[in-house]
Coordinates of C-alpha atoms and ligand atoms in Angstrom, one line a residue:
M1 CA -23.4 -0.6 16.4
K2 CA -20.3 -1.4 14.4
N3 CA -16.9 -0.5 15.7
K4 CA -15.2 2.2 13.6
A5 CA -11.7 0.8 13.0
A6 CA -9.3 -2.0 14.0
F7 CA -5.5 -1.7 14.1
V8 CA -4.1 -5.2 13.4
Y9 CA -0.7 -5.5 15.2
S10 CA 1.7 -7.5 17.3
D11 CA 5.4 -7.1 17.8
Q12 CA 5.9 -10.5 16.1
L13 CA 5.3 -8.7 12.8
L14 CA 8.8 -7.3 13.2
N15 CA 10.2 -10.8 12.6
Y16 CA 9.8 -10.0 8.9
K17 CA 13.4 -8.8 8.7
F18 CA 16.0 -9.4 6.0
H19 CA 19.0 -7.9 7.7
A20 CA 20.2 -4.8 9.6
N21 CA 21.1 -2.8 6.5
H22 CA 18.1 -3.7 4.3
P23 CA 15.9 -0.7 3.4
F24 CA 12.7 -2.7 4.3
N25 CA 12.4 -2.1 8.0
Q26 CA 9.2 -3.0 9.9
Q27 CA 10.3 -0.9 12.9
R28 CA 8.3 1.8 11.1
I29 CA 5.1 0.1 12.2
K30 CA 6.2 0.2 15.8
M31 CA 7.1 3.9 15.4
T32 CA 3.7 4.6 13.9
L33 CA 1.8 2.9 16.7
D34 CA 4.0 4.7 19.3
L35 CA 3.2 8.0 17.6
L36 CA -0.6 7.2 17.7
Q37 CA -0.3 6.1 21.4
H38 CA 1.5 9.3 22.4
S39 CA -1.1 11.3 20.5
Q40 CA -3.8 9.4 22.5
V41 CA -5.8 8.5 19.5
I42 CA -5.6 4.7 19.9
S43 CA -6.3 2.5 22.8
D44 CA -5.5 -1.1 23.6
K45 CA -8.9 -2.3 22.6
D46 CA -8.4 -1.0 19.1
I47 CA -5.4 -3.3 18.6
I48 CA -6.2 -6.8 17.3
P49 CA -3.3 -9.3 17.0
P50 CA -2.8 -10.9 13.5
R51 CA -3.2 -14.7 13.1
F52 CA -1.0 -16.9 10.9
A53 CA -2.3 -17.7 7.4
L54 CA -3.0 -21.4 6.7
E55 CA -1.2 -23.1 3.9
E56 CA -4.4 -23.5 1.9
E57 CA -4.8 -19.7 2.1
L58 CA -1.3 -19.1 0.8
L59 CA -2.2 -21.5 -2.1
L60 CA -4.9 -19.1 -3.1
A61 CA -2.2 -17.0 -4.8
H62 CA 1.0 -19.1 -4.7
D63 CA 2.3 -22.4 -6.1
Q64 CA 2.9 -25.2 -3.7
R65 CA 6.5 -25.6 -5.1
Y66 CA 7.2 -22.0 -4.2
I67 CA 5.8 -22.3 -0.7
N68 CA 7.9 -25.4 -0.1
A69 CA 11.0 -23.4 -1.3
V70 CA 10.3 -20.5 1.1
K71 CA 9.9 -23.0 4.0
K72 CA 13.2 -24.7 3.1
A73 CA 15.0 -21.4 2.7
G74 CA 13.9 -20.3 6.1
M75 CA 15.4 -23.4 7.6
G76 CA 18.7 -22.9 5.7
E77 CA 18.1 -25.9 3.5
L78 CA 17.6 -24.4 0.1
Q79 CA 20.5 -24.5 -2.4
A80 CA 21.6 -21.1 -3.8
D81 CA 20.8 -21.8 -7.5
T82 CA 17.3 -23.2 -6.7
A83 CA 16.7 -20.3 -4.4
E84 CA 17.5 -17.8 -7.1
S85 CA 14.9 -19.4 -9.5
Y86 CA 12.3 -18.5 -6.8
G87 CA 13.6 -15.0 -6.4
L88 CA 15.0 -15.8 -3.0
G89 CA 18.5 -15.0 -1.7
T90 CA 18.8 -12.1 -4.1
E91 CA 20.0 -8.6 -3.1
D92 CA 16.4 -7.4 -2.9
T93 CA 14.9 -10.4 -1.1
P94 CA 17.6 -12.2 0.9
I95 CA 16.9 -15.3 2.9
F96 CA 16.3 -15.0 6.6
Q97 CA 15.6 -17.5 9.3
N98 CA 12.0 -18.6 9.6
M99 CA 11.0 -16.5 6.6
H100 CA 8.0 -18.7 5.9
E101 CA 6.5 -18.2 9.4
A102 CA 7.2 -14.4 9.4
S103 CA 5.6 -14.1 5.9
S104 CA 2.6 -16.2 6.9
L105 CA 1.9 -13.9 9.8
I106 CA 2.0 -10.9 7.5
V107 CA -0.6 -12.6 5.3
G108 CA -2.6 -13.7 8.3
G109 CA -2.7 -10.1 9.5
T110 CA -4.3 -9.0 6.3
L111 CA -6.8 -11.8 6.5
T112 CA -7.6 -10.8 10.1
A113 CA -8.3 -7.2 8.9
T114 CA -10.3 -8.6 6.0
D115 CA -12.6 -10.8 8.2
L116 CA -13.1 -7.9 10.7
V117 CA -14.5 -5.8 7.9
M118 CA -16.3 -8.4 5.8
Q119 CA -18.0 -9.9 8.8
G120 CA -19.3 -6.5 9.7
E121 CA -17.6 -6.2 13.1
Y122 CA -15.6 -3.1 12.1
E123 CA -16.2 -0.6 9.4
H124 CA -12.5 -0.2 8.6
A125 CA -9.3 -2.2 9.4
L126 CA -5.7 -1.3 9.1
H127 CA -2.8 -3.8 8.8
L128 CA 0.4 -1.9 8.3
G129 CA 2.5 -5.1 8.2
G130 CA 0.8 -6.0 4.9
G131 CA 1.0 -4.5 1.4
L132 CA 3.6 -6.8 -0.1
H133 CA 2.3 -6.1 -3.6
H134 CA 5.2 -7.4 -5.7
G135 CA 5.0 -11.0 -4.6
L136 CA 4.3 -13.3 -7.6
Q137 CA 2.6 -16.6 -7.9
G138 CA 5.8 -18.6 -8.0
K139 CA 8.4 -16.1 -7.1
A140 CA 9.5 -13.5 -4.5
S141 CA 10.2 -10.1 -5.8
G142 CA 11.0 -6.6 -4.5
F143 CA 11.2 -7.3 -0.8
C144 CA 7.9 -9.3 -1.0
I145 CA 7.7 -13.0 -0.3
Y146 CA 4.0 -13.9 0.0
N147 CA 1.6 -11.4 -1.6
D148 CA -0.9 -10.7 1.3
C149 CA -2.9 -8.4 -1.0
S150 CA -3.5 -11.0 -3.7
I151 CA -4.3 -13.7 -1.1
A152 CA -6.7 -11.5 0.8
I153 CA -8.5 -10.5 -2.4
K154 CA -8.8 -14.1 -3.6
Y155 CA -10.1 -14.9 -0.1
I156 CA -12.7 -12.2 -0.3
L157 CA -13.9 -13.5 -3.7
Q158 CA -14.2 -17.0 -2.4
K159 CA -15.6 -16.5 1.0
Y160 CA -17.7 -13.3 0.6
Q161 CA -18.4 -13.2 -3.1
A162 CA -17.7 -9.4 -3.1
K163 CA -16.4 -7.2 -5.9
V164 CA -13.1 -5.7 -4.8
L165 CA -11.5 -2.4 -5.9
Y166 CA -7.8 -2.5 -5.2
I167 CA -6.1 0.9 -4.9
D168 CA -2.3 1.1 -4.9
T169 CA -0.6 4.4 -4.1
D170 CA 2.8 3.0 -3.5
A171 CA 5.5 4.7 -5.7
H172 CA 6.1 1.4 -7.4
H173 CA 3.7 -0.4 -9.7
G174 CA 1.5 -2.9 -7.9
D175 CA 2.5 -5.6 -10.4
G176 CA 1.9 -8.8 -8.3
V177 CA -1.7 -7.9 -7.6
Q178 CA -2.4 -6.7 -11.1
W179 CA -1.2 -10.0 -12.6
A180 CA -3.1 -12.1 -10.1
F181 CA -6.4 -10.6 -11.3
Y182 CA -5.6 -9.5 -14.8
D183 CA -8.4 -11.6 -16.4
N184 CA -10.9 -11.2 -13.5
P185 CA -13.8 -8.8 -13.9
N186 CA -14.7 -9.0 -10.2
V187 CA -11.5 -7.3 -9.2
C188 CA -10.5 -3.9 -10.4
T189 CA -6.9 -2.8 -9.8
F190 CA -5.9 0.8 -9.9
S191 CA -2.2 1.7 -9.4
I192 CA -0.7 5.1 -9.4
H193 CA 3.1 5.1 -9.3
E194 CA 6.3 6.6 -10.7
T195 CA 6.8 5.5 -14.3
G196 CA 8.5 2.2 -14.7
R197 CA 10.9 3.7 -17.2
Y198 CA 13.7 4.0 -14.7
L199 CA 12.1 2.3 -11.6
F200 CA 11.4 -1.2 -10.4
P201 CA 9.4 -3.3 -11.5
G202 CA 9.3 -1.6 -14.9
T203 CA 5.7 -2.4 -15.6
G204 CA 2.5 -0.4 -15.0
S205 CA 2.0 1.4 -18.3
I206 CA -1.3 2.8 -19.4
Y207 CA -1.6 0.0 -22.0
E208 CA -1.9 -2.7 -19.4
R209 CA -5.6 -2.8 -19.1
G210 CA -6.5 -6.4 -18.3
H211 CA -7.1 -9.5 -20.4
G212 CA -10.1 -11.6 -21.6
E213 CA -13.1 -11.0 -19.3
G214 CA -10.9 -8.8 -17.1
Y215 CA -10.2 -6.3 -20.0
G216 CA -11.1 -2.8 -18.8
Y217 CA -10.6 -3.6 -15.1
T218 CA -6.9 -2.8 -14.8
F219 CA -5.9 0.9 -14.5
N220 CA -2.4 2.3 -14.3
I221 CA -1.2 5.9 -13.9
P222 CA 2.5 6.1 -14.4
L223 CA 3.6 9.5 -13.2
D224 CA 6.7 11.3 -14.4
A225 CA 9.7 11.4 -12.1
F226 CA 9.7 14.5 -9.8
T227 CA 5.9 14.8 -9.8
E228 CA 4.7 17.0 -6.9
D229 CA 1.7 17.0 -4.6
E230 CA -0.8 18.9 -6.8
S231 CA -0.3 16.8 -9.9
F232 CA -0.2 13.6 -7.9
M233 CA -3.5 14.4 -6.2
H234 CA -5.1 15.7 -9.4
A235 CA -4.3 12.4 -11.1
Y236 CA -5.4 10.2 -8.2
R237 CA -8.6 12.0 -7.5
T238 CA -9.7 12.4 -11.1
A239 CA -9.1 8.7 -11.9
L240 CA -10.4 7.2 -8.7
V241 CA -13.7 9.1 -8.7
E242 CA -14.4 7.8 -12.3
I243 CA -13.2 4.3 -11.7
V244 CA -15.2 3.8 -8.5
E245 CA -18.4 5.0 -10.3
Y246 CA -17.7 2.7 -13.3
F247 CA -16.8 -0.4 -11.2
K248 CA -19.2 0.0 -8.2
P249 CA -17.2 -2.1 -5.8
D250 CA -18.5 -3.9 -2.6
V251 CA -15.3 -3.3 -0.7
I252 CA -12.3 -1.1 -1.1
F253 CA -8.8 -2.5 -0.4
T254 CA -6.0 0.1 -0.3
Q255 CA -2.2 -0.5 -0.4
N256 CA -0.6 2.5 1.2
G257 CA 3.1 2.5 0.4
A258 CA 4.6 5.7 1.7
D259 CA 7.5 6.0 -0.8
A260 CA 6.3 8.7 -3.1
H261 CA 7.7 11.4 -0.7
Y262 CA 10.5 13.6 -1.7
Y263 CA 12.7 12.2 1.1
D264 CA 12.2 8.5 0.0
P265 CA 15.7 7.2 -0.9
L266 CA 14.4 4.6 -3.4
T267 CA 12.1 6.6 -5.7
H268 CA 12.1 9.9 -7.6
L269 CA 8.7 11.5 -6.9
S270 CA 8.5 14.9 -5.1
A271 CA 5.4 14.5 -2.9
T272 CA 5.1 15.8 0.7
M273 CA 3.1 14.9 3.7
R274 CA 0.1 16.6 2.1
I275 CA -0.7 13.6 -0.1
Y276 CA -0.7 11.3 2.9
R277 CA -3.6 13.2 4.4
E278 CA -5.5 13.4 1.1
I279 CA -5.0 9.8 -0.2
P280 CA -6.9 8.0 2.6
K281 CA -9.5 10.7 2.8
L282 CA -10.8 10.1 -0.6
A283 CA -10.7 6.3 -0.2
H284 CA -12.6 6.7 3.0
E285 CA -15.3 8.9 1.5
L286 CA -15.8 6.5 -1.4
A287 CA -15.9 3.4 0.9
H288 CA -18.9 5.0 2.7
Q289 CA -20.5 6.2 -0.5
Y290 CA -20.2 2.9 -2.4
C291 CA -19.3 0.1 0.0
N292 CA -21.3 0.6 3.2
G293 CA -18.0 1.7 4.7
R294 CA -16.1 -1.5 4.0
W295 CA -12.4 -0.5 3.7
I296 CA -9.4 -2.6 4.3
A297 CA -6.0 -0.9 4.3
V298 CA -2.5 -2.2 4.4
G299 CA 1.0 -0.7 4.4
G300 CA 3.6 -1.2 1.7
G301 CA 6.8 0.5 0.7
G302 CA 8.3 3.5 2.6
Y303 CA 12.0 3.7 3.2
D304 CA 12.4 7.0 5.0
I305 CA 11.2 5.3 8.2
W306 CA 12.2 8.3 10.4
R307 CA 10.8 11.4 8.6
V308 CA 8.0 10.0 6.4
V309 CA 6.4 6.7 7.3
P310 CA 5.3 7.1 10.9
R311 CA 3.4 10.4 10.1
A312 CA 2.1 9.1 6.8
W313 CA 0.7 5.9 8.3
A314 CA -0.6 7.8 11.4
F315 CA -2.7 9.9 9.0
L316 CA -4.2 6.8 7.6
W317 CA -5.4 5.7 11.1
L318 CA -6.6 9.3 11.9
E319 CA -8.7 9.2 8.7
M320 CA -10.2 5.9 9.7
I321 CA -11.3 7.2 13.1
D322 CA -12.4 10.6 11.7
H323 CA -9.8 12.5 13.8
H324 CA -7.6 15.4 12.8
L325 CA -4.2 16.4 14.3
E326 CA -1.9 19.1 13.3
G327 CA 1.0 21.2 14.7
Q328 CA 3.5 19.7 17.1
L329 CA 4.2 16.0 17.3
P330 CA 4.2 14.6 20.8
E331 CA 7.5 15.4 22.7
E332 CA 7.7 11.9 24.2
W333 CA 7.7 10.4 20.7
L334 CA 10.4 12.7 19.5
H335 CA 12.4 12.0 22.6
Q336 CA 12.0 8.3 22.3
W337 CA 13.0 8.0 18.7
Q338 CA 15.4 10.8 18.0
K339 CA 18.1 9.0 19.8
H340 CA 17.9 6.1 17.3
A341 CA 17.5 8.3 14.2
P342 CA 20.4 9.1 11.8
V343 CA 18.6 12.3 10.7
S344 CA 16.6 15.1 12.5
L345 CA 13.1 14.0 13.1
P346 CA 10.4 16.4 11.9
T347 CA 8.7 18.1 14.9
K348 CA 5.3 18.8 13.2
W349 CA 2.7 16.7 11.5
E350 CA 3.1 18.7 8.3
D351 CA 6.3 19.2 6.4
E352 CA 7.9 22.6 6.5
D353 CA 7.5 24.6 3.3
N354 CA 10.1 24.2 0.6
I355 CA 11.7 21.0 1.7
Y356 CA 13.1 20.7 -1.8
P357 CA 14.3 23.3 -4.4
P358 CA 11.8 24.2 -7.2
I359 CA 11.4 21.6 -9.9
P360 CA 12.5 23.2 -13.2
R361 CA 10.3 21.0 -15.4
R362 CA 7.2 21.4 -13.3
K363 CA 4.9 22.6 -16.0
E364 CA 5.9 20.0 -18.4
I365 CA 5.6 17.2 -15.8
N366 CA 2.1 18.4 -14.8
E367 CA 1.0 18.5 -18.4
K368 CA 2.3 15.1 -19.2
N369 CA 0.5 13.6 -16.1
R370 CA -2.7 15.3 -17.2
I371 CA -2.5 13.7 -20.6
T372 CA -1.8 10.3 -19.0
V373 CA -4.9 10.5 -16.9
D374 CA -7.0 11.4 -19.9
K375 CA -5.8 8.5 -21.9
V376 CA -6.3 6.0 -19.0
L377 CA -9.9 7.2 -18.5
Q378 CA -10.8 7.0 -22.2
I379 CA -11.9 3.3 -21.8
I380 CA -14.5 4.4 -19.2
N381 CA -15.7 7.3 -21.2
R382 CA -16.0 5.1 -24.3
S383 CA -18.1 2.5 -22.4
N384 CA -20.3 5.3 -20.9
S385 CA -21.0 6.6 -24.3
N386 CA -21.9 3.1 -25.6
T387 CA -24.4 2.6 -22.8
K388 CA -26.0 5.9 -23.6
K389 CA -26.7 4.9 -27.2
Ligands
ZN401 ZN1 7.2 0.9 -3.2
ZN402 ZN1 -15.6 5.8 8.3

């Protein structure tokens, strides 16, 4: 009998740390685990420590020159102008001590999760340290140094010869992963995000559809700023159900950035905790329906680490183990973390009603998102009608 789900974690993952005031803060993983432990829905035997990625594994998605630069930067030996040409030492992605080692452990954690699932030991595996979807082949970008998602997917292609569906629900476009597989028909990428019109990284339009043999295997749904739960879920659900039927993956890999919430300080969507229950639920159902359960999940963005991320990521684990919790959060958890928090922690699993004032353009936004989804799915509907002829 397979184990249901593994939680890949060790405290060493918290060494991926730019500086005290940087929005990317891995303490959110510890807070999530602590929440799960106080809720008594995870035990020590569910927790598997990450390994380090080997250099040859990093090379699956990165240039040697870039890896050398990251190593040097982490030892304080990279000159500022050279660093900048690799996207290092910028405001977004500052240099920190031993950044190569810390980043290699993040990648290794995602590879650990990948092997647990692909070797059939576990049905699902979760590595919240991963999800660094902006990392590019030769360049750091948007808080991401090595792209654990791209590396793990290349690793799956090479070692397991499986077709991978990558689902990215971070509020930012999953650009690094998209470009890594843009011409590859064995990897389908689906990213739903806030439109890049005003938001980093600026890409992720509906017209980015893949290239060469990979044409038709890249899907983007750029949502309007201020999009709310219902419209988000309608777009996600409608698109994903069609994409999975069209692509028929062997394994589902999800990136679970939790920065589409209204409280997130870096983005402009208006989602609530509701979507963080629903997003993994559909991915989970589809993994059982199409992939014999094979589902690898990683974290990603998420910058309200107090009010949003721990609950959102706990929902992901609860979904994996088929468990449901609602109502009050554990007292001990609130007691433990409230003293560190600059804001009042939520006391319940769900958000209160009306955490934000009504969105005046709601109707227009919903309509625009609906049209976007229709346009994105046209490529599938066209190819379906061709096969029927
Ligand atoms: Zn993000
Ligand atoms: Zn399951």
